[in-house]
Short mmCIF file of C-alpha atoms (C1' of nucleotides) in Angstrom, two decimals:
data_model
loop_
_atom_site.label_atom_id
_atom_site.label_comp_id
_atom_site.label_asym_id
_atom_site.label_seq_id
_atom_site.Cartn_x
_atom_site.Cartn_y
_atom_site.Cartn_z
CA UNK A 108 44.40 98.79 27.83
CA UNK A 109 41.35 96.65 27.76
CA UNK A 110 38.09 97.68 26.18
CA UNK A 111 35.81 99.53 28.56
CA UNK A 112 32.72 97.60 27.55
CA UNK A 113 34.56 94.34 27.80
CA UNK A 114 35.64 95.12 31.36
CA UNK A 115 32.12 96.00 32.39
CA UNK A 116 30.54 93.00 30.73
CA UNK A 117 33.20 90.60 32.03
CA UNK A 118 33.83 92.09 35.44
CA UNK A 119 34.47 88.75 37.18
CA UNK A 120 36.88 87.57 34.53
CA UNK A 121 38.85 90.81 34.63
CA UNK A 122 38.88 90.84 38.43
CA UNK A 123 40.19 87.28 38.62
CA UNK A 124 42.81 88.06 36.02
CA UNK A 125 44.05 91.01 38.07
CA UNK A 126 44.31 88.81 41.15
CA UNK A 127 46.28 86.19 39.21
CA UNK A 128 48.66 88.85 37.98
CA UNK A 129 49.01 90.52 41.35
CA UNK A 130 47.55 93.85 40.29
CA UNK A 131 45.13 95.80 42.42
CA UNK A 132 42.03 97.00 40.60
CA UNK A 133 38.59 98.28 41.43
CA UNK A 134 36.22 97.06 38.75
CA UNK A 135 33.12 98.03 40.70
CA UNK A 136 34.27 101.61 40.82
CA UNK A 137 34.72 101.58 37.05
CA UNK A 138 31.24 100.20 36.54
CA UNK A 139 29.76 102.79 38.85
CA UNK A 140 31.60 105.70 37.22
CA UNK A 141 30.76 104.50 33.76
CA UNK A 142 27.05 104.37 34.45
CA UNK A 143 27.27 107.95 35.63
CA UNK A 144 29.35 108.89 32.61
CA UNK A 145 26.75 107.43 30.28
CA UNK A 146 23.98 109.44 31.89
CA UNK A 147 25.97 112.62 31.42
CA UNK A 148 26.76 111.72 27.83
CA UNK A 149 23.15 111.07 26.93
CA UNK A 150 22.07 114.29 28.58
CA UNK A 151 24.76 116.27 26.77
CA UNK A 152 23.84 114.74 23.44
CA UNK A 153 20.17 115.42 23.95
CA UNK A 154 20.79 119.03 24.96
CA UNK A 155 23.02 119.47 21.97
CA UNK A 156 20.34 118.07 19.70
CA UNK A 157 17.83 120.55 21.12
CA UNK A 158 20.31 123.37 20.68
CA UNK A 159 20.95 122.35 17.09
CA UNK A 160 17.24 122.34 16.39
CA UNK A 161 16.91 125.76 17.94
CA UNK A 162 19.76 127.13 15.87
CA UNK A 163 18.15 125.82 12.72
CA UNK A 164 14.94 127.69 13.46
CA UNK A 165 16.66 131.05 13.86
CA UNK A 166 17.28 131.91 10.19
CA UNK A 167 13.70 130.91 9.37
CA UNK A 168 12.11 133.16 11.95
CA UNK A 169 11.18 136.57 10.57
CA UNK A 170 9.92 138.17 13.73
CA UNK A 171 12.66 139.90 15.71
CA UNK A 172 11.20 139.06 19.11
CA UNK A 173 10.78 135.41 18.27
CA UNK A 174 14.30 135.44 16.95
CA UNK A 175 15.72 136.89 20.11
CA UNK A 176 13.82 134.36 22.21
CA UNK A 177 15.29 131.55 20.18
CA UNK A 178 18.80 132.93 20.52
CA UNK A 179 18.40 133.09 24.29
CA UNK A 180 17.01 129.58 24.37
CA UNK A 181 19.90 128.32 22.26
CA UNK A 182 22.44 129.99 24.47
CA UNK A 183 20.87 128.50 27.54
CA UNK A 184 20.81 125.02 26.02
CA UNK A 185 24.47 125.26 25.04
CA UNK A 186 25.40 126.24 28.56
CA UNK A 187 23.55 123.28 30.01
CA UNK A 188 25.14 121.01 27.45
CA UNK A 189 28.56 122.39 28.34
CA UNK A 190 28.06 121.54 32.00
CA UNK A 191 26.95 118.00 31.28
CA UNK A 192 29.77 117.54 28.80
CA UNK A 193 32.34 118.69 31.34
CA UNK A 194 31.06 116.24 33.93
CA UNK A 195 31.24 113.52 31.33
CA UNK A 196 34.81 114.45 30.37
CA UNK A 197 35.98 114.40 33.98
CA UNK A 198 34.39 111.01 34.56
CA UNK A 199 35.89 109.68 31.38
CA UNK A 200 39.37 110.81 32.40
CA UNK A 201 38.96 109.18 35.79
CA UNK A 202 37.73 105.96 34.24
CA UNK A 203 40.59 106.10 31.75
CA UNK A 204 43.14 106.24 34.55
CA UNK A 205 41.56 103.26 36.28
CA UNK A 206 41.39 101.26 33.07
CA UNK A 207 45.01 102.06 32.18
CA UNK A 208 46.12 100.34 35.35
CA UNK A 209 44.38 97.08 34.45
CA UNK A 210 46.76 94.59 32.83
CA UNK A 211 46.05 92.59 29.71
CA UNK A 212 44.21 89.28 29.84
CA UNK A 213 46.37 86.20 30.18
CA UNK A 214 46.98 83.28 27.84
CA UNK A 215 45.44 80.11 29.36
CA UNK A 216 48.80 78.29 29.32
CA UNK A 217 50.65 80.92 31.35
CA UNK A 218 51.74 79.53 34.73
CA UNK A 219 50.42 81.32 37.81
CA UNK A 220 52.94 82.75 40.22
CA UNK A 221 56.08 84.88 40.40
CA UNK A 222 59.60 84.80 39.06
CA UNK A 223 60.31 81.30 40.33
CA UNK A 224 57.17 79.84 38.83
CA UNK A 225 58.18 80.25 35.21
CA UNK A 226 57.99 76.99 33.28
CA UNK A 227 61.12 75.74 31.57
CA UNK A 228 60.01 74.87 28.05
CA UNK A 229 63.10 73.83 26.18
CA UNK A 230 66.85 74.15 25.82
CA UNK A 231 69.08 75.29 22.99
CA UNK A 232 71.22 73.07 20.80
CA UNK A 233 74.47 74.16 22.37
CA UNK A 234 75.48 72.33 25.53
CA UNK A 235 76.71 74.15 28.62
CA UNK A 236 80.49 74.32 28.35
CA UNK A 237 82.71 72.31 30.67
CA UNK A 238 85.97 73.99 31.48
CA UNK A 239 89.16 72.24 32.61
CA UNK A 240 90.32 75.59 33.90
CA UNK A 241 88.85 78.30 36.06
CA UNK A 242 86.56 80.30 33.72
CA UNK A 243 86.64 84.08 33.91
CA UNK A 244 83.66 86.37 33.83
CA UNK A 245 83.22 88.82 30.94
CA UNK A 246 84.64 91.74 32.92
CA UNK A 247 87.86 89.83 33.55
CA UNK A 248 87.96 88.65 29.95
CA UNK A 249 87.42 92.24 28.87
CA UNK A 250 90.37 93.41 30.93
CA UNK A 251 92.55 90.73 29.45
CA UNK A 252 91.69 91.68 25.88
CA UNK A 253 91.10 95.40 26.40
CA UNK A 254 87.45 95.21 25.34
CA UNK A 255 85.68 97.61 27.73
CA UNK A 256 86.36 100.76 29.69
CA UNK A 257 83.90 101.04 32.56
CA UNK A 258 85.99 103.63 34.43
CA UNK A 259 85.91 106.09 31.57
CA UNK A 260 82.20 105.37 31.13
CA UNK A 261 81.58 106.30 34.78
CA UNK A 262 83.75 109.38 34.51
CA UNK A 263 82.05 110.71 31.41
CA UNK A 264 78.44 109.58 31.83
CA UNK A 265 78.18 108.11 35.30
CA UNK A 266 77.94 104.60 36.69
CA UNK A 267 76.27 102.16 34.34
CA UNK A 268 77.85 103.58 31.20
CA UNK A 269 80.81 102.07 29.40
CA UNK A 270 82.97 102.19 26.36
CA UNK A 271 83.41 99.25 24.02
CA UNK A 272 86.88 98.87 22.53
CA UNK A 273 88.68 96.82 19.92
CA UNK A 274 87.13 93.41 19.23
CA UNK A 275 84.11 94.27 21.38
CA UNK A 276 83.19 96.95 18.88
CA UNK A 277 83.52 94.48 16.03
CA UNK A 278 81.47 91.95 17.98
CA UNK A 279 78.80 94.53 18.77
CA UNK A 280 78.46 95.46 15.11
CA UNK A 281 78.64 91.83 14.01
CA UNK A 282 75.72 90.93 16.25
CA UNK A 283 73.68 93.75 14.75
CA UNK A 284 74.62 92.75 11.21
CA UNK A 285 73.87 89.12 11.83
CA UNK A 286 70.50 89.78 13.44
CA UNK A 287 69.37 92.21 10.78
CA UNK A 288 70.45 89.91 7.95
CA UNK A 289 68.85 86.90 9.57
CA UNK A 290 65.53 88.65 10.13
CA UNK A 291 65.48 90.29 6.72
CA UNK A 292 65.70 86.73 5.40
CA UNK A 293 62.64 85.83 7.45
CA UNK A 294 60.31 88.52 6.18
CA UNK A 295 61.13 91.34 8.57
CA UNK A 296 61.62 94.82 7.17
CA UNK A 297 64.78 96.34 8.65
CA UNK A 298 64.17 99.72 10.22
CA UNK A 299 66.56 102.03 11.95
CA UNK A 300 64.45 103.98 14.40
CA UNK A 301 64.57 107.26 16.33
CA UNK A 302 66.15 106.97 19.77
CA UNK A 303 63.73 109.54 21.19
CA UNK A 304 59.97 109.39 21.20
CA UNK A 305 57.06 111.52 22.35
CA UNK A 306 55.39 110.80 25.67
CA UNK A 307 51.98 109.72 24.29
CA UNK A 308 53.69 107.05 22.22
CA UNK A 309 55.52 105.69 25.26
CA UNK A 310 52.29 105.60 27.19
CA UNK A 311 50.56 103.85 24.33
CA UNK A 312 53.15 101.10 24.40
CA UNK A 313 52.71 100.83 28.16
CA UNK A 314 55.61 102.80 29.60
CA UNK A 315 55.09 105.50 32.18
CA UNK A 316 57.64 108.27 31.78
CA UNK A 317 58.27 110.93 34.41
CA UNK A 318 56.96 108.93 37.38
CA UNK A 319 59.02 108.24 40.50
CA UNK A 320 59.69 104.62 39.47
CA UNK A 321 60.17 105.34 35.80
CA UNK A 322 62.67 103.40 33.74
CA UNK A 323 62.68 106.19 31.20
CA UNK A 324 65.02 109.12 30.73
CA UNK A 325 63.12 112.24 29.67
CA UNK A 326 64.53 115.30 27.98
CA UNK A 327 63.90 118.46 29.95
CA UNK A 328 61.61 121.13 28.47
CA UNK A 329 60.37 118.82 25.74
CA UNK A 330 57.84 116.05 25.38
CA UNK A 331 60.63 113.71 24.31
CA UNK A 332 62.03 110.64 26.02
CA UNK A 333 64.96 108.37 25.29
CA UNK A 334 63.52 105.07 24.19
CA UNK A 335 64.00 102.03 26.40
CA UNK A 336 63.49 99.79 23.38
CA UNK A 337 62.65 100.06 19.69
CA UNK A 338 59.35 98.43 20.60
CA UNK A 339 58.24 101.97 21.41
CA UNK A 340 59.12 103.48 18.07
CA UNK A 341 58.14 100.46 15.98
CA UNK A 342 54.74 100.17 17.62
CA UNK A 343 54.37 103.93 17.40
CA UNK A 344 54.93 103.85 13.65
CA UNK A 345 51.28 102.99 13.08
CA UNK A 346 49.80 105.00 15.94
CA UNK A 347 46.47 106.46 14.85
CA UNK A 348 46.62 104.63 11.52
CA UNK A 349 44.13 102.30 9.91
CA UNK A 350 45.71 99.79 7.55
CA UNK A 351 44.19 97.00 5.47
CA UNK A 352 44.08 93.34 6.41
CA UNK A 353 46.20 92.57 3.35
CA UNK A 354 49.14 94.32 5.01
CA UNK A 355 49.03 91.95 7.98
CA UNK A 356 51.04 90.37 9.39
CA UNK A 357 53.48 93.27 9.18
CA UNK A 358 56.92 92.27 10.44
CA UNK A 359 59.50 94.89 11.32
CA UNK A 360 62.93 94.65 12.85
CA UNK A 361 64.26 97.78 14.43
CA UNK A 362 67.77 98.75 15.33
CA UNK A 363 68.12 101.25 18.13
CA UNK A 364 69.95 102.27 21.22
CA UNK A 365 68.06 101.56 24.42
CA UNK A 366 68.22 103.74 27.50
CA UNK A 367 67.07 102.68 30.94
CA UNK A 368 67.41 104.42 34.26
CA UNK A 369 67.21 101.09 36.11
CA UNK A 370 65.42 102.89 38.92
CA UNK A 371 64.35 100.42 41.57
CA UNK A 372 67.11 98.07 40.52
CA UNK A 373 69.41 99.38 43.25
CA UNK A 374 71.05 96.47 44.97
CA UNK A 375 70.64 94.39 41.87
CA UNK A 376 73.39 96.34 40.22
CA UNK A 377 76.00 94.06 38.81
CA UNK A 378 79.48 94.63 37.58
CA UNK A 379 79.93 94.74 33.87
CA UNK A 380 77.61 94.79 30.92
CA UNK A 381 74.66 92.93 32.40
CA UNK A 382 72.66 95.88 33.73
CA UNK A 383 73.58 99.16 32.08
CA UNK A 384 71.92 102.44 31.19
CA UNK A 385 72.54 102.18 27.47
CA UNK A 386 72.79 99.31 25.04
CA UNK A 387 72.08 98.47 21.45
CA UNK A 388 69.32 96.13 20.40
CA UNK A 389 67.79 94.61 17.31
CA UNK A 390 64.11 94.18 18.03
CA UNK A 391 61.41 92.24 16.23
CA UNK A 392 57.97 93.74 16.08
CA UNK A 393 54.81 92.50 14.39
CA UNK A 394 51.33 93.79 13.78
CA UNK A 395 48.93 90.92 13.11
CA UNK A 396 45.29 90.08 12.83
CA UNK A 397 43.82 88.76 16.09
CA UNK A 398 43.75 85.15 14.92
CA UNK A 399 47.41 85.29 13.88
CA UNK A 400 49.07 86.52 17.03
CA UNK A 401 49.44 83.24 18.94
CA UNK A 402 51.22 81.60 16.01
CA UNK A 403 53.31 84.70 15.42
CA UNK A 404 54.38 84.66 19.04
CA UNK A 405 55.62 81.07 18.76
CA UNK A 406 57.37 82.01 15.54
CA UNK A 407 59.18 84.89 17.23
CA UNK A 408 60.25 82.66 20.07
CA UNK A 409 61.56 80.08 17.62
CA UNK A 410 63.46 82.74 15.67
CA UNK A 411 65.11 83.82 18.89
CA UNK A 412 66.11 80.19 19.44
CA UNK A 413 67.54 79.97 15.93
CA UNK A 414 69.58 83.11 16.54
CA UNK A 415 71.07 81.88 19.79
CA UNK A 416 71.66 78.42 18.36
CA UNK A 417 73.56 80.12 15.56
CA UNK A 418 75.55 82.10 18.13
CA UNK A 419 76.44 78.77 19.75
CA UNK A 420 75.21 79.90 23.13
CA UNK A 421 73.56 77.50 25.60
CA UNK A 422 70.15 78.72 26.71
CA UNK A 423 66.81 77.71 28.11
CA UNK A 424 63.38 78.97 27.14
CA UNK A 425 60.91 79.86 29.84
CA UNK A 426 57.20 80.64 29.79
CA UNK A 427 56.98 83.55 32.21
CA UNK A 428 54.51 83.31 35.09
CA UNK A 429 51.60 85.71 35.61
CA UNK A 430 53.24 87.89 38.26
CA UNK A 431 56.24 88.52 36.04
CA UNK A 432 54.33 89.67 32.96
CA UNK A 433 54.38 93.34 32.12
CA UNK A 434 50.95 95.01 31.95
CA UNK A 435 50.58 94.84 28.16
CA UNK A 436 51.72 91.20 27.81
CA UNK A 437 49.24 88.38 27.30
CA UNK A 438 52.06 85.86 27.31
CA UNK A 439 55.84 86.18 27.46
CA UNK A 440 58.70 83.83 26.62
CA UNK A 441 62.23 84.59 27.73
CA UNK A 442 65.47 83.07 26.51
CA UNK A 443 67.98 82.82 29.29
CA UNK A 444 71.55 82.21 28.22
CA UNK A 445 73.98 80.33 30.34
CA UNK A 446 76.54 82.77 31.68
CA UNK A 447 79.44 80.86 33.27
CA UNK A 448 80.87 83.99 34.89
CA UNK A 449 77.67 85.02 36.62
CA UNK A 450 77.31 84.23 40.30
CA UNK A 451 79.57 81.60 41.84
CA UNK A 452 79.27 78.80 39.28
CA UNK A 453 77.41 80.44 36.45
CA UNK A 454 73.77 81.44 36.15
CA UNK A 455 71.05 81.77 33.59
CA UNK A 456 70.70 85.37 32.45
CA UNK A 457 67.90 86.81 30.37
CA UNK A 458 68.99 87.59 26.81
CA UNK A 459 65.70 87.88 24.98
CA UNK A 460 62.07 88.38 25.74
CA UNK A 461 59.10 88.10 23.43
CA UNK A 462 55.59 89.20 24.31
CA UNK A 463 52.24 88.88 22.66
CA UNK A 464 50.40 92.05 23.64
CA UNK A 465 47.23 91.17 21.72
CA UNK A 466 45.18 94.36 21.22
CA UNK A 467 46.30 95.99 24.48
CA UNK A 468 48.84 98.36 22.93
CA UNK A 469 46.88 98.78 19.70
CA UNK A 470 43.86 100.06 21.57
CA UNK A 471 45.91 102.72 23.34
CA UNK A 472 47.84 103.64 20.23
CA UNK A 473 44.74 103.34 18.06
CA UNK A 474 46.23 100.99 15.48
CA UNK A 475 43.42 99.48 13.47
CA UNK A 476 42.88 97.52 10.31
CA UNK A 477 40.05 97.22 7.88
CA UNK A 478 39.05 93.92 6.38
CA UNK A 479 38.21 94.11 2.70
CA UNK A 480 34.49 93.74 2.17
CA UNK A 481 33.68 94.14 5.85
CA UNK A 482 32.28 97.20 7.57
CA UNK A 483 34.14 98.85 10.41
CA UNK A 484 37.62 98.36 11.72
CA UNK A 485 39.37 96.15 14.27
CA UNK A 486 42.33 96.69 16.51
CA UNK A 487 45.48 94.93 15.36
CA UNK A 488 47.49 92.70 17.63
CA UNK A 489 51.07 93.64 18.45
CA UNK A 490 54.02 91.46 19.35
CA UNK A 491 57.59 92.22 20.18
CA UNK A 492 60.68 90.15 20.69
CA UNK A 493 64.35 90.72 21.21
CA UNK A 494 66.48 89.47 18.36
CA UNK A 495 69.78 90.51 19.93
CA UNK A 496 70.57 92.87 22.76
CA UNK A 497 74.25 93.19 21.99
CA UNK A 498 75.54 93.69 25.55
CA UNK A 499 73.98 90.61 27.04
CA UNK A 500 74.66 88.52 23.95
CA UNK A 501 78.30 89.54 24.22
CA UNK A 502 78.45 88.40 27.83
CA UNK A 503 77.15 84.98 26.82
CA UNK A 504 79.51 84.68 23.89
CA UNK A 505 82.63 85.79 25.74
CA UNK A 506 82.02 83.66 28.80
CA UNK A 507 80.94 80.49 26.99
CA UNK A 508 83.54 80.63 24.26
CA UNK A 509 86.63 81.30 26.34
CA UNK A 510 89.50 78.89 25.80
CA UNK A 511 92.14 77.46 28.15
CA UNK A 512 94.75 79.75 26.58
CA UNK A 513 92.62 82.83 27.34
CA UNK A 514 91.51 83.41 23.79
CA UNK A 515 87.83 83.65 22.84
CA UNK A 516 86.32 81.77 19.91
CA UNK A 517 84.11 83.83 17.64
CA UNK A 518 80.87 82.07 16.61
CA UNK A 519 81.03 81.01 12.95
CA UNK A 520 78.10 83.17 11.87
CA UNK A 521 79.81 86.29 13.24
CA UNK A 522 83.25 85.66 11.81
CA UNK A 523 82.65 87.44 8.49
CA UNK A 524 81.84 90.65 10.38
CA UNK A 525 84.28 90.34 13.24
CA UNK A 526 87.00 89.57 10.74
CA UNK A 527 88.63 86.71 12.65
CA UNK A 528 87.79 83.40 14.27
CA UNK A 529 89.48 84.07 17.58
CA UNK A 530 89.77 87.08 19.88
CA UNK A 531 93.24 87.38 21.38
"C1'" G B 125 66.13 129.75 12.59
"C1'" G B 126 63.70 133.33 8.56
"C1'" A B 127 60.05 133.94 4.31
"C1'" U B 128 55.92 132.24 1.54
"C1'" G B 129 52.11 128.78 0.38
"C1'" G B 130 49.38 124.71 2.23
"C1'" G B 131 46.78 120.69 5.62
"C1'" U B 132 38.92 118.86 3.79
"C1'" G B 133 36.30 111.62 2.99
"C1'" G B 134 40.90 105.79 0.03
"C1'" C B 135 42.98 109.65 -3.67
"C1'" A B 136 42.28 114.31 -6.28
"C1'" G B 137 39.62 118.55 -5.20
"C1'" A B 138 35.26 122.37 -4.34
"C1'" G B 139 33.48 124.83 -0.33
"C1'" U B 140 34.85 132.29 3.44
"C1'" G B 141 29.08 132.00 9.15
"C1'" G B 142 23.08 128.54 8.98
"C1'" U B 143 19.74 124.71 3.94
"C1'" C B 144 27.45 121.17 4.87
"C1'" G B 145 29.06 114.90 7.00
"C1'" A B 146 30.40 118.13 3.25
"C1'" A B 147 29.80 119.30 -4.43
"C1'" U B 148 32.36 116.96 -8.35
"C1'" G B 149 35.82 113.47 -10.45
"C1'" C B 150 38.67 108.97 -9.74
"C1'" A B 151 38.96 104.48 -7.14
"C1'" C B 152 35.97 100.69 -4.82
"C1'" C B 153 31.27 97.49 -4.20
"C1'" A B 154 26.44 95.76 -6.18
"C1'" G B 155 23.15 95.69 -10.32
"C1'" U B 156 21.42 96.47 -15.69
"C1'" C B 157 23.29 95.53 -20.55
"C1'" U B 158 26.99 91.73 -22.72
"C1'" U B 159 28.83 84.88 -24.56
"C1'" G B 160 32.62 87.31 -21.29
"C1'" A B 161 35.18 91.81 -20.51
"C1'" A B 162 35.36 97.01 -21.49
"C1'" A B 163 32.19 101.16 -22.14
"C1'" A B 164 27.58 103.16 -20.74
"C1'" C B 165 23.73 103.51 -17.20
"C1'" U B 166 21.52 102.79 -12.02
"C1'" G B 167 22.37 102.41 -6.92
"C1'" G B 168 25.75 102.10 -2.87
"C1'" C B 169 30.27 103.66 -0.69
"C1'" G B 170 33.97 107.28 6.24
"C1'" U B 171 35.00 106.59 11.58
"C1'" A B 172 33.77 106.55 16.73
"C1'" C B 173 30.26 106.81 20.55
"C1'" G B 174 25.10 106.52 22.22
"C1'" U B 175 20.22 104.38 21.29
"C1'" U B 176 16.96 100.48 19.03
"C1'" U B 177 14.82 93.28 18.54
"C1'" G B 178 15.52 95.39 13.68
"C1'" C B 179 14.81 99.29 9.55
"C1'" G B 180 16.71 103.33 11.70
"C1'" C B 181 17.63 107.56 14.78
"C1'" G B 182 20.91 110.87 17.64
"C1'" U B 183 25.85 113.10 18.84
"C1'" A B 184 30.81 114.14 17.47
"C1'" C B 185 34.70 114.39 13.87
"C1'" C B 186 37.22 119.06 7.70
"C1'" G B 187 45.83 118.90 10.99
"C1'" U B 188 45.69 119.53 16.89
"C1'" G B 189 44.08 122.44 21.04
"C1'" G B 190 41.58 126.77 22.73
"C1'" G B 191 38.28 131.14 21.65
"C1'" U B 192 34.06 134.17 19.35
"C1'" U B 193 28.72 132.98 18.06
"C1'" C B 194 22.10 130.79 19.10
"C1'" G B 195 25.07 128.45 15.04
"C1'" A B 196 32.11 127.44 12.65
"C1'" A B 197 35.27 123.36 7.49
"C1'" U B 198 34.39 128.78 7.04
"C1'" C B 199 36.14 134.13 11.78
"C1'" C B 200 40.20 134.78 15.91
"C1'" C B 201 44.59 132.79 18.87
"C1'" A B 202 48.35 129.13 19.83
"C1'" C B 203 50.71 124.84 18.37
"C1'" C B 204 51.95 120.64 15.03
"C1'" C B 205 52.93 118.86 10.26
"C1'" C B 206 53.90 119.29 4.80
"C1'" A B 207 55.93 121.96 0.37
"C1'" U B 208 59.25 125.62 -1.72
"C1'" C B 209 63.11 129.29 -1.10
"C1'" C B 210 67.02 131.40 2.20
"C1'" G B 211 70.42 130.61 6.36
"C1'" C B 212 72.99 126.88 9.32
"C1'" C B 213 74.80 121.94 9.71
"C1'" A B 214 76.72 115.83 10.16
#
RNA sequence: GGAUGGGUGGCAGAGUGGUCGAAUGCACCAGUCUUGAAAACUGGCGUACGUUUGCGCGUACCGUGGGUUCGAAUCCCACCCCAUCCGCCA
């Protein structure tokens, strides 16, 4: 969320930003409620001060009557304070709800518009493949090599679940191994994270569990939810903590399962691994100082490029437009891999996404840092980026690397873990 | 899951109803002394919100949430977490 004072002092800026991002907001209502809230707060504090003063006089007063009068006065003041405090708390909750709905500010370079207005920034080193045969999609390739079992997945867990088999398992693990090793070599601390997290943590990161449109599976009779991404648990690691500036930037890479209901994606359901309820992902996450986050964001994007160059997958990088940014994101880059089996003649399909959330998540999660020699604390900036989501990466690898004889070439960097250079 | 003991400022640790935002020690910062350092001594040293041009002042915060009271770190209730032991278990 944004800072309350900032919103009030920069009402026009925030309003324009909401319009650009296609989010409804009522800044005037916030300003109005906050003025009222402040009045109640000041009244409550003043009444409390009077009550404290009264309480302090009681032990000093020797006369029983005077004492009793003071006790009555104190009681009365506390009651008045209570009433004012309650009004304040209700207003604050209402303001909080309104503020939560306001998206982050937007990086000046972000293009305005929707999904089709993203700007193509660059392309990967690997060229789109040209086939002198009719290329198969990953589902067909999987059937040929006995890599997946979608029927059993549906039987056991429902549509959108699947089993990986044989070389797909090796490939899945190889992608995890490669990503973790690569990132560990670039200063990221490998972390294997919980797959469930408490509701306040999800909310802090910007997810809304238990709503009608929620993407999140929740566990009945608990405050736990299956995580949609390790971003939740990595960001949550420092919730409520104050660290020192010397610890920043703090770079983590998390390995977790990801669970998504894909509610609202009906009709966009696709065969195969592309849109599923569970997958495995290696996720980058960074806490930085405010002046470091832009550079860190570019760095994350470039690491994603290095990973997909190493996987020998053709891709493009896009700078996502305003309407397509999630609430917490200040700027977002996606890598879209070329997937020859998607659509009629192949399509770009999102394989990674990296967002700079500036202090939006940190403010909700209360992640702060202290600068040595300076008074007070500041909110950290948070960034996240996909290193490898194994399902989608596998689609890109299988479909791009298929050979005329039906076999599939394993990218060099994965061969040590897959244990062969060719599937089939 | 059962039993017991705990959760207080960066750390250690005192504090069982008012004079407690909280002793003391360590750490840290500044200064005195010193060629320099150490030691010693002196002073400072939490966070958030509100208020003020500023010095400052006010309010809240002793695991979390409720309750009792004019007044709670202190009493009561619930929950969470930690330690140790027992049980169970990959």
